[in-house]
mmCIF file of C-alpha atoms in Angstrom:
data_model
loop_
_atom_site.group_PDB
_atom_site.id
_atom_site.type_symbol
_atom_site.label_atom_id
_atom_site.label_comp_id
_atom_site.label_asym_id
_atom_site.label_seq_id
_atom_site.Cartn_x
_atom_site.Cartn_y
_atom_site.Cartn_z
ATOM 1 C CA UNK A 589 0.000 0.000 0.000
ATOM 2 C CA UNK A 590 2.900 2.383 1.173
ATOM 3 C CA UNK A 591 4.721 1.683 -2.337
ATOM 4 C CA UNK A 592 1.351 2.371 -4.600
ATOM 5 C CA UNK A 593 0.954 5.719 -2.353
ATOM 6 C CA UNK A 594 4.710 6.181 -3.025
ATOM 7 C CA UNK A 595 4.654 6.160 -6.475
ATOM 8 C CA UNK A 596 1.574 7.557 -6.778
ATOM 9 C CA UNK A 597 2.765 10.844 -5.420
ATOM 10 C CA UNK A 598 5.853 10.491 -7.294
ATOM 11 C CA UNK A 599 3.832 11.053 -10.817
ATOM 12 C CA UNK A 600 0.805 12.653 -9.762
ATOM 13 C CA UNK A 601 1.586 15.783 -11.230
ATOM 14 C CA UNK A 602 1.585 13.789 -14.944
ATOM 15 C CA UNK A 603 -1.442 12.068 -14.382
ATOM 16 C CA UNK A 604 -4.159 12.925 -17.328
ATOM 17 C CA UNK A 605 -6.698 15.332 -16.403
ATOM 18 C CA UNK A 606 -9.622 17.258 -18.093
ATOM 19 C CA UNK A 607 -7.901 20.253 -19.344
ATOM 20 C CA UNK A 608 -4.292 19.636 -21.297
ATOM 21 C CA UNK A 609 -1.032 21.828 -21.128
ATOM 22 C CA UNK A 610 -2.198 23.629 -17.616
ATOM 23 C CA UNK A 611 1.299 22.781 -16.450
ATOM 24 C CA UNK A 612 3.510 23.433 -19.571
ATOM 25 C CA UNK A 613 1.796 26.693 -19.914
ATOM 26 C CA UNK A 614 2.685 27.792 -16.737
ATOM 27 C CA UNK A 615 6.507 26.534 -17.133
ATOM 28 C CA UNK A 616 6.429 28.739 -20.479
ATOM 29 C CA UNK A 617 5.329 31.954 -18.400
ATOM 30 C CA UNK A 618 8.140 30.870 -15.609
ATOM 31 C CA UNK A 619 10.498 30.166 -18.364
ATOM 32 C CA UNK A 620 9.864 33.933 -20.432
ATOM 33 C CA UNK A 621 10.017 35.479 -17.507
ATOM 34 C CA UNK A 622 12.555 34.118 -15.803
ATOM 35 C CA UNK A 623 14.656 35.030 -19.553
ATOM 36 C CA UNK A 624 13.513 38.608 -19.090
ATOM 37 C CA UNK A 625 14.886 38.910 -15.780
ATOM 38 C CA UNK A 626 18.213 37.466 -16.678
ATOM 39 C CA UNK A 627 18.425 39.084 -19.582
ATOM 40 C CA UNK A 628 17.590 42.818 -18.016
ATOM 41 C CA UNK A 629 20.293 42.298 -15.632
ATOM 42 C CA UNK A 630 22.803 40.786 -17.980
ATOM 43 C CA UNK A 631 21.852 44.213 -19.837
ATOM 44 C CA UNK A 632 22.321 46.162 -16.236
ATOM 45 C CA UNK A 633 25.484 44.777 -15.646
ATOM 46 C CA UNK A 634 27.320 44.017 -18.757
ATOM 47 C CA UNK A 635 29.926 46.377 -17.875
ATOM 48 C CA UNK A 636 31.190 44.104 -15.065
ATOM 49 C CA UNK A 637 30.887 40.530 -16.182
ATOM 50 C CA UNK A 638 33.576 40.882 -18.433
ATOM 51 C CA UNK A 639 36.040 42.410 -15.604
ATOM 52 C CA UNK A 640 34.901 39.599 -12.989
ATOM 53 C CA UNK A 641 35.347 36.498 -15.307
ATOM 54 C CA UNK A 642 39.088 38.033 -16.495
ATOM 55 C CA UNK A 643 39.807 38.313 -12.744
ATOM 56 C CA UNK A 644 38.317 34.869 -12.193
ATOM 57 C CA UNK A 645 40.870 33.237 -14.570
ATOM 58 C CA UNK A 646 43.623 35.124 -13.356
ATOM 59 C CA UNK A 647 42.602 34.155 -10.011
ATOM 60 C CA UNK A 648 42.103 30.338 -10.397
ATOM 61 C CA UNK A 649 45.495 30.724 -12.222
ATOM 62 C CA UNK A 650 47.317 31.877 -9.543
ATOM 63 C CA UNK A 651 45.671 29.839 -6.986
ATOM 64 C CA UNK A 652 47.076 26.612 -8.484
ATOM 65 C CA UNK A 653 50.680 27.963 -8.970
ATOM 66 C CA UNK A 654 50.395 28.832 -4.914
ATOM 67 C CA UNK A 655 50.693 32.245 -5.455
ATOM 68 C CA UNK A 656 48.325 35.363 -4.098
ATOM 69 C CA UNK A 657 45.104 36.194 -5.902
ATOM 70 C CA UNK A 658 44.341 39.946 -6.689
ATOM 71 C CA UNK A 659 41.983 41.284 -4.909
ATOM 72 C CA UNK A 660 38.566 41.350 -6.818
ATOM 73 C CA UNK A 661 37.963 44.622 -8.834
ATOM 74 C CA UNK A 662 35.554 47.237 -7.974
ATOM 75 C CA UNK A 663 33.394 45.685 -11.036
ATOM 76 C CA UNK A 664 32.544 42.882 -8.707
ATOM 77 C CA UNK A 665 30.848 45.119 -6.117
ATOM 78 C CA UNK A 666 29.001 47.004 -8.374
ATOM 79 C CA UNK A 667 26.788 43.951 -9.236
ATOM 80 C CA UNK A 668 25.860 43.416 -5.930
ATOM 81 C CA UNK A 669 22.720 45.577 -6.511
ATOM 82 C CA UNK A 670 21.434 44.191 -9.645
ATOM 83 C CA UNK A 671 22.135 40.493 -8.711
ATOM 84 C CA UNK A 672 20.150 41.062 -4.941
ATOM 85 C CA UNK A 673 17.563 42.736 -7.030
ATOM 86 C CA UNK A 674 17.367 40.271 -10.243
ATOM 87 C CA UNK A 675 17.575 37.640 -6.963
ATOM 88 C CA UNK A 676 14.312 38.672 -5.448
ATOM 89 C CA UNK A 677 12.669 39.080 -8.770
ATOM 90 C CA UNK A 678 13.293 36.013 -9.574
ATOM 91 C CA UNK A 679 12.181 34.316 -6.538
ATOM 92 C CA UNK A 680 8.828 35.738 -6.507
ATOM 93 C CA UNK A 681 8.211 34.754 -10.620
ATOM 94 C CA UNK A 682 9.305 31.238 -8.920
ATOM 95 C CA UNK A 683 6.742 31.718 -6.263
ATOM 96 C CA UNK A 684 4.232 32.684 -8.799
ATOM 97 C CA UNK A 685 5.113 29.554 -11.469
ATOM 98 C CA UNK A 686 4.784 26.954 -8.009
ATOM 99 C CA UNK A 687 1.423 28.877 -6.913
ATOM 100 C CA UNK A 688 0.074 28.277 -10.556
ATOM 101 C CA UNK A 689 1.115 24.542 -10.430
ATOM 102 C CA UNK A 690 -0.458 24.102 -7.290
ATOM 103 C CA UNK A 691 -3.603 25.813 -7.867
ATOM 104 C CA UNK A 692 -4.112 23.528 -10.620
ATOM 105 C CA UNK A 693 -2.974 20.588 -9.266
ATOM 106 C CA UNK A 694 -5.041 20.645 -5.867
ATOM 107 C CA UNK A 695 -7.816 23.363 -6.656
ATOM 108 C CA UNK A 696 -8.206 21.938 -10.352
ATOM 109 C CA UNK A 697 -8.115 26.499 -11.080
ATOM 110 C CA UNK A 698 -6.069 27.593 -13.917
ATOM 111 C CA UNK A 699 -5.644 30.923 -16.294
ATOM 112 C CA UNK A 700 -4.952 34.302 -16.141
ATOM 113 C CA UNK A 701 -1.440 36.078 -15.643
ATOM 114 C CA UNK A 702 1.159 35.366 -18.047
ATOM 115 C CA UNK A 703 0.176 32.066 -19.000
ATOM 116 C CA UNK A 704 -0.744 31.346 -15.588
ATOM 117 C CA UNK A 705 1.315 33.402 -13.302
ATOM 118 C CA UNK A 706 -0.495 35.630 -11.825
ATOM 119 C CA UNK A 707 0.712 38.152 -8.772
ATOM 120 C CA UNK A 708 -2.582 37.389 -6.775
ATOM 121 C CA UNK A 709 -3.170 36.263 -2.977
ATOM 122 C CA UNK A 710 -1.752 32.843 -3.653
ATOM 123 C CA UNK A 711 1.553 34.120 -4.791
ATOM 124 C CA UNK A 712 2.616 35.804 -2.034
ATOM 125 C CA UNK A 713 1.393 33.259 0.022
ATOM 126 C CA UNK A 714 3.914 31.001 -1.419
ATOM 127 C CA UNK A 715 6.012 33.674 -1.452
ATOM 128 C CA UNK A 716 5.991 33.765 2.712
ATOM 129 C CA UNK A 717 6.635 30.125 2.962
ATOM 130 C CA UNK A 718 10.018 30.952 1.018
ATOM 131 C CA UNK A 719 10.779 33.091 4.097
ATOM 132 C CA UNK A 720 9.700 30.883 6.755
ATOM 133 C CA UNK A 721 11.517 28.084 4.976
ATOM 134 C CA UNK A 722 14.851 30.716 5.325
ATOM 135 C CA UNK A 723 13.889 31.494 8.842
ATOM 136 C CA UNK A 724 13.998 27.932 9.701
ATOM 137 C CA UNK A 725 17.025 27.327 7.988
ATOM 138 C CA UNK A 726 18.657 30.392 9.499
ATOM 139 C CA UNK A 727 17.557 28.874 13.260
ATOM 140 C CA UNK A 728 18.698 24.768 12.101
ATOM 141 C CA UNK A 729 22.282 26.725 11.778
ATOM 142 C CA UNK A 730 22.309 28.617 15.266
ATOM 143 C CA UNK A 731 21.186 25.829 16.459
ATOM 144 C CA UNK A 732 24.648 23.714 15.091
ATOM 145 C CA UNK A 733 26.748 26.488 15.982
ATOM 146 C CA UNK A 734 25.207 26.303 19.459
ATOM 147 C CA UNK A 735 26.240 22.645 19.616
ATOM 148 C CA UNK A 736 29.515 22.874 18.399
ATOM 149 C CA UNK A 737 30.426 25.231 20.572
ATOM 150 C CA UNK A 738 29.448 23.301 23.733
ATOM 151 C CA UNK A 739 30.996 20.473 22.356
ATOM 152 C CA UNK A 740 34.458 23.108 22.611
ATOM 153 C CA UNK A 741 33.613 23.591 26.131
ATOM 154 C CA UNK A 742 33.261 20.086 27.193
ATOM 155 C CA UNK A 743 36.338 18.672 25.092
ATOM 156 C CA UNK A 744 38.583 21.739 26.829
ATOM 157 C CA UNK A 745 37.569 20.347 30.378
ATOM 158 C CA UNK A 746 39.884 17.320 29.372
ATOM 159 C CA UNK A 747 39.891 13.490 30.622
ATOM 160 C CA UNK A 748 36.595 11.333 29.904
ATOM 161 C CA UNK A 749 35.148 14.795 28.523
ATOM 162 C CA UNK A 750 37.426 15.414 25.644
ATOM 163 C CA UNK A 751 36.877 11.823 24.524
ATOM 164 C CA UNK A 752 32.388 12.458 25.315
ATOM 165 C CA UNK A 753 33.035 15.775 23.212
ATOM 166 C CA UNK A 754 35.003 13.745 20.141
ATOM 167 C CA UNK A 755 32.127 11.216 19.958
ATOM 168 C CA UNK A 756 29.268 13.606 20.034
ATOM 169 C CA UNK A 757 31.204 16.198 17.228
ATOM 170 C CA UNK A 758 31.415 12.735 14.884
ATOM 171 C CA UNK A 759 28.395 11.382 15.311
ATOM 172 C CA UNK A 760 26.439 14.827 15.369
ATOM 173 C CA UNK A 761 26.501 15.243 11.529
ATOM 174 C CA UNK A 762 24.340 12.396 11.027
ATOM 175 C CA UNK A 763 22.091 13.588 13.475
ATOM 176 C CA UNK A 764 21.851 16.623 12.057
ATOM 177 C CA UNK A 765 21.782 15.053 8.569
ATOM 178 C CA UNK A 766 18.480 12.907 9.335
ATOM 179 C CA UNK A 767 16.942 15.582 11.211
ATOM 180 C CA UNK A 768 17.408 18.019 8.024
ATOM 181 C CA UNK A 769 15.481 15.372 5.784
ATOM 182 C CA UNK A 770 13.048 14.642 8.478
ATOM 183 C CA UNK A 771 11.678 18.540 9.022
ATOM 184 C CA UNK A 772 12.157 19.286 4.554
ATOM 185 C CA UNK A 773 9.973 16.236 4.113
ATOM 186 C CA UNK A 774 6.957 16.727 7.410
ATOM 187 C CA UNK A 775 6.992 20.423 5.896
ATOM 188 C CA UNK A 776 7.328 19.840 2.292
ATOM 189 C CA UNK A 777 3.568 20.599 1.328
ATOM 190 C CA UNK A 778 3.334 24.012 3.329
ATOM 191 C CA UNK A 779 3.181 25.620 0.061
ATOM 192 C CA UNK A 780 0.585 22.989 -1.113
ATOM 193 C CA UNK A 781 -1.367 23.392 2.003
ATOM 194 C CA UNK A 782 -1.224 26.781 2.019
ATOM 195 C CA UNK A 783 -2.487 26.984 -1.561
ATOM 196 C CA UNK A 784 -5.409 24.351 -0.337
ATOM 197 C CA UNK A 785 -6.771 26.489 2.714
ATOM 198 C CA UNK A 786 -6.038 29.937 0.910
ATOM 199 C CA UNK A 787 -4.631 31.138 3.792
ATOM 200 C CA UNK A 788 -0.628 31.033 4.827
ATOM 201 C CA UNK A 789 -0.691 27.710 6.610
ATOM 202 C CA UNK A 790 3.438 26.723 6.810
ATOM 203 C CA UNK A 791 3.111 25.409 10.248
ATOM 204 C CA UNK A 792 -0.207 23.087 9.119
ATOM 205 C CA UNK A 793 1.938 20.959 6.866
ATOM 206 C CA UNK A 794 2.973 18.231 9.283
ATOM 207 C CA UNK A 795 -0.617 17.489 9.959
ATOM 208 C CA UNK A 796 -0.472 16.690 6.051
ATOM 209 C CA UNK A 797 2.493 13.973 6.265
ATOM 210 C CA UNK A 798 1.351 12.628 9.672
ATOM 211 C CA UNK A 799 2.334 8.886 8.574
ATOM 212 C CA UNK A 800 3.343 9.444 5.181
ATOM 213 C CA UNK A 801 6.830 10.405 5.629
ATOM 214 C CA UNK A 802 8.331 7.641 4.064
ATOM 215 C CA UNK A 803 5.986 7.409 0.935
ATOM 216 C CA UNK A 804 7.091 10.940 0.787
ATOM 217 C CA UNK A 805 10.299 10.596 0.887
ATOM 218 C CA UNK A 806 10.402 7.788 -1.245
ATOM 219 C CA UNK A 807 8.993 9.781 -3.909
ATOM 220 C CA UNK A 808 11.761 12.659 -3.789
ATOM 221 C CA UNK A 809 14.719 10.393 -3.657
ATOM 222 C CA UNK A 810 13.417 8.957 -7.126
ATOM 223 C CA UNK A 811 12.463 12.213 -8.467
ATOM 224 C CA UNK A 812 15.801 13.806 -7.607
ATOM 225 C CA UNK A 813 18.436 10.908 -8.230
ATOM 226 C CA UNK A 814 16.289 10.156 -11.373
ATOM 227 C CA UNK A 815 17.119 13.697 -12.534
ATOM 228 C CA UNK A 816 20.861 13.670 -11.660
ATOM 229 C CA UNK A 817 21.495 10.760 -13.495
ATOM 230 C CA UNK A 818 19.782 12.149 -15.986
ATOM 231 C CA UNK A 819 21.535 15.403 -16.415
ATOM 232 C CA UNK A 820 24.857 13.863 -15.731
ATOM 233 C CA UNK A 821 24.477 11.212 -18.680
ATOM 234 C CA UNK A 822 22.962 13.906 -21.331
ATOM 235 C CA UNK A 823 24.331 16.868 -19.705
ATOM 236 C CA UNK A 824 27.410 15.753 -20.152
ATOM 237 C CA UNK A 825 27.140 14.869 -23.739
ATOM 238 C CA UNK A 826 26.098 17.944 -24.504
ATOM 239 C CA UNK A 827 28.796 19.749 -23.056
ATOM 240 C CA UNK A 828 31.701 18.072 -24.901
ATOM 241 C CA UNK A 829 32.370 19.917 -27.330
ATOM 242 C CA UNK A 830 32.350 23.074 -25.169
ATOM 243 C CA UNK A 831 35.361 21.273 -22.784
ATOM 244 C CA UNK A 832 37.044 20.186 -26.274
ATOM 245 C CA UNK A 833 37.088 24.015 -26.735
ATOM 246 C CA UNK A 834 38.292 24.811 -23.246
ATOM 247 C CA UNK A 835 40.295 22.056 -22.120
ATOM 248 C CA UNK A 836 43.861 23.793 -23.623
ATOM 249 C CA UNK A 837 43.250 26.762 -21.755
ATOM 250 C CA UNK A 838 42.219 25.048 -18.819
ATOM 251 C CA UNK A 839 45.766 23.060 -19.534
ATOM 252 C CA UNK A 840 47.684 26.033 -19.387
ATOM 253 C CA UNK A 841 45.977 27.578 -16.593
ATOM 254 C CA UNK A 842 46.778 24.602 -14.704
ATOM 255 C CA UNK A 843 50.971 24.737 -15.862
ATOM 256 C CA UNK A 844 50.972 28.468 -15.742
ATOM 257 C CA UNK A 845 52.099 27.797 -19.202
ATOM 258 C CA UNK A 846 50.523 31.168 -20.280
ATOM 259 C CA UNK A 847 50.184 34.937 -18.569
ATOM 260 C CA UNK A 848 46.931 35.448 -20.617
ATOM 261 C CA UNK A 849 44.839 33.324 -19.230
ATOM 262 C CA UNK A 850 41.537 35.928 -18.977
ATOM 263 C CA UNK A 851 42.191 36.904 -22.426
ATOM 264 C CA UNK A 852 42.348 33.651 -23.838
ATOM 265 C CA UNK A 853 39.303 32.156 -21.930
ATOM 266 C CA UNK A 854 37.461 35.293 -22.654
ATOM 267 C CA UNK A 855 38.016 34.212 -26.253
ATOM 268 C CA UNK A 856 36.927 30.710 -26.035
ATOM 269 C CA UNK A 857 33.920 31.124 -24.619
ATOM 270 C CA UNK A 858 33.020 33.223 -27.190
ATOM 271 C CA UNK A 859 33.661 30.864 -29.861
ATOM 272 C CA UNK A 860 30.658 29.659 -31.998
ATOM 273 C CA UNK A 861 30.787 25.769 -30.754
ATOM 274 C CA UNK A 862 31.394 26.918 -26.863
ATOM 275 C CA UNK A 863 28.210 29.172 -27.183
ATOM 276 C CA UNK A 864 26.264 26.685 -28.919
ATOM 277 C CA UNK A 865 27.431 23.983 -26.600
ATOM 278 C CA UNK A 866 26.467 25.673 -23.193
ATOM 279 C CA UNK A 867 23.503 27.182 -24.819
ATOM 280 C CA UNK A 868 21.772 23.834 -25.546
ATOM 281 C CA UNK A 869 23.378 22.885 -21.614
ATOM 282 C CA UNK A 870 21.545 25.457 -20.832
ATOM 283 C CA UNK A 871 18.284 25.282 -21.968
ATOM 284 C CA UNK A 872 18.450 21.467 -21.639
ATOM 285 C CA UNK A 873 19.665 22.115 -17.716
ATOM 286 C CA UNK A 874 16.142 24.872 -17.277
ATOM 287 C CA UNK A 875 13.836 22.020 -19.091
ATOM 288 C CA UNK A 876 15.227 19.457 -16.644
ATOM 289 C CA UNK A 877 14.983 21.620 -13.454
ATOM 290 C CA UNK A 878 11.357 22.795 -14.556
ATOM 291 C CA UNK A 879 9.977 18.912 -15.169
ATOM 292 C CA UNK A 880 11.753 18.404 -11.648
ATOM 293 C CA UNK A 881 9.832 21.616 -9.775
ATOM 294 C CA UNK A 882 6.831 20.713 -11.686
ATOM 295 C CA UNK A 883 7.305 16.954 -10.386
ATOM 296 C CA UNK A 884 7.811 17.860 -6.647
ATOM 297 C CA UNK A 885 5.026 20.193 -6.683
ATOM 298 C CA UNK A 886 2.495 17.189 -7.691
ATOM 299 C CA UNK A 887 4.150 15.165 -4.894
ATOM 300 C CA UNK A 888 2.788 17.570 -2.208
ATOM 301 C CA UNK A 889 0.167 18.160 -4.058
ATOM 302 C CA UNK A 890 -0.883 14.504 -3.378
ATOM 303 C CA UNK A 891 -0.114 14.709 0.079
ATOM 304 C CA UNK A 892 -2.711 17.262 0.249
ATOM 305 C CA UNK A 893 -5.104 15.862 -1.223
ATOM 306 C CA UNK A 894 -4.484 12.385 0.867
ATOM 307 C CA UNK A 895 -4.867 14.565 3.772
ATOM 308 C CA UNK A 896 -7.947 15.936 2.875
ATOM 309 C CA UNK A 897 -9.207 12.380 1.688
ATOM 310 C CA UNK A 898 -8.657 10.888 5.116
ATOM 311 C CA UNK A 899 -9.754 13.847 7.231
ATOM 312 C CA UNK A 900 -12.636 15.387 5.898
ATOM 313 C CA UNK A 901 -13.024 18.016 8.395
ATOM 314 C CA UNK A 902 -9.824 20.101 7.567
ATOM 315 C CA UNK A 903 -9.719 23.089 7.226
ATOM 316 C CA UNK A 904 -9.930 25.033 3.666
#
């Protein structure tokens, strides 16, 4: 029962329903927009990325011969701005492209927007589970450092303390490790809850995977080692003849066999075959992480919905 649920959830989102191309519209709209905003502050900042990736090279060059990088140039700071701002833009288009996704997926609502994407109720309501997800994460790290450093202060009282301390600082990474996976999977579907009761309900998602965490998590470890060894196979087929292209100046950066290193990589990557090559990576890499997003969203979509099956009397 556990593995029909399981995989179940896993392609839920690709299941046939009554209206067609809900989803791919709605990846379109991400995908155009998410072009526009790269593409304004490539525009923006143009002046820069050619400064940074020269100092890059030179950088990395000098690195590997054990010698002292230059400091970055004053280029590098003045993209600060447009990449925090281009940053947030982008995060709320992503916001919009999951609430989309979701509506459809557990409210069966689609249209309007661009394609879709609209910057309605739902958005931003996805759009505050970003920040509760980053206020969480910001408290699971105090919350290491706190332990590490009382860890310190019991290893510097020496004797059977030191040797408590070294046990608990090697075995504490695991610890932390399953209880990272345990809260990302119990509050997975906040966004999908919070799309389902129209209100910002973060904190009502573990009611959701209340004895479905392993289904759950079943259904992400396929989705996402599916996709890497998908985009490591292909990915990296695509991109040979882009490292054919590189690989002598990455030789000689390497053997400090030549002082021109920015120049020179400058120049290869804009060669006709390096372009071509990352641009299908690219494009290839956005398709990929879309089908993925689109994927995970139907997964707590279905926990939703499962929720909702076996307890009637939730709340919407």
């Amino acid at each position: 029962m556990a593995e029909q649920e399981k995989l179940d959830a896993t392609f839920f989102a690709f299941k046939k329903r009554d209206r067609r191309f809900v989803l791919v519209r709605a990846a379109i709209g991400y995908f155009i927009l998410y072009i526009a905003i790269s593409a304004a502050f490539i525009a923006l900042a143009w002046g820069s990325i050619g400064p940074l990736i020269g100092w890059y090279a030179e950088a990395m060059q000098e690195a590997m011969q054990g010698g002292e990088p230059a400091p970055p140039p004053a280029e590098v700071f003045a993209l600060l701005p447009y990449a925090v701002l281009a940053g947030l833009a982008s995060l709320i288009v992503f916001a919009a492209f999951e609430a989309a996704c979701l509506r459809w997926l557990v409210r069966g609502e689609s249209g309007g927007g661009v394609l879709g994407l609209t910057p309605g109720a739902d958005t931003w309501r996805v759009f505050a589970v970003y920040f509760a997800w980053l206020g969480l994460f910001i408290a699971f790290s105090i919350l290491i450092v706190l332990f590490y450093t009382l860890t310190t202060a019991i290893a510097n009282i020496g004797g059977a303390a030191r040797i408590i301390a070294m046990l608990l600082g090697a075995l504490a990474p695991l610890g932390f490790l399953a209880l990272l996976i345990w809260g990302a999977v119990r509050l997975a579907p906040a966004a999908a809850t919070s799309i389902a009761r129209r209100r910002f309900a973060f904190f009502a998602a573990p009611r959701v995977t209340r004895g479905r965490f392993w289904p759950l998590l079943g259904s992400f470890v396929i989705l996402w080692v599916g996709c890497f060894v998908i985009v490591l196979i292909v990915g990296s087929i695509i991109q040979m003849p882009a490292q054919s292209v590189m690989a002598p100046v990455v030789a000689d950066m390497m053997t400090g066999a030549s002082s021109e290193i920015g120049p020179r990589m400058l120049e290869a990557m804009n060669s006709p075959v390096y372009l071509a090559s990352m641009g299908a990576y690219t494009v290839f890499s956005a398709i990929a992480s879309i089908v993925l997003y689109i994927a995970m969203f139907g997964v707590n979509a279905r926990a939703v919905l499962a929720a909702d099956e076996t307890q009637p009397g939730a709340p919407t």
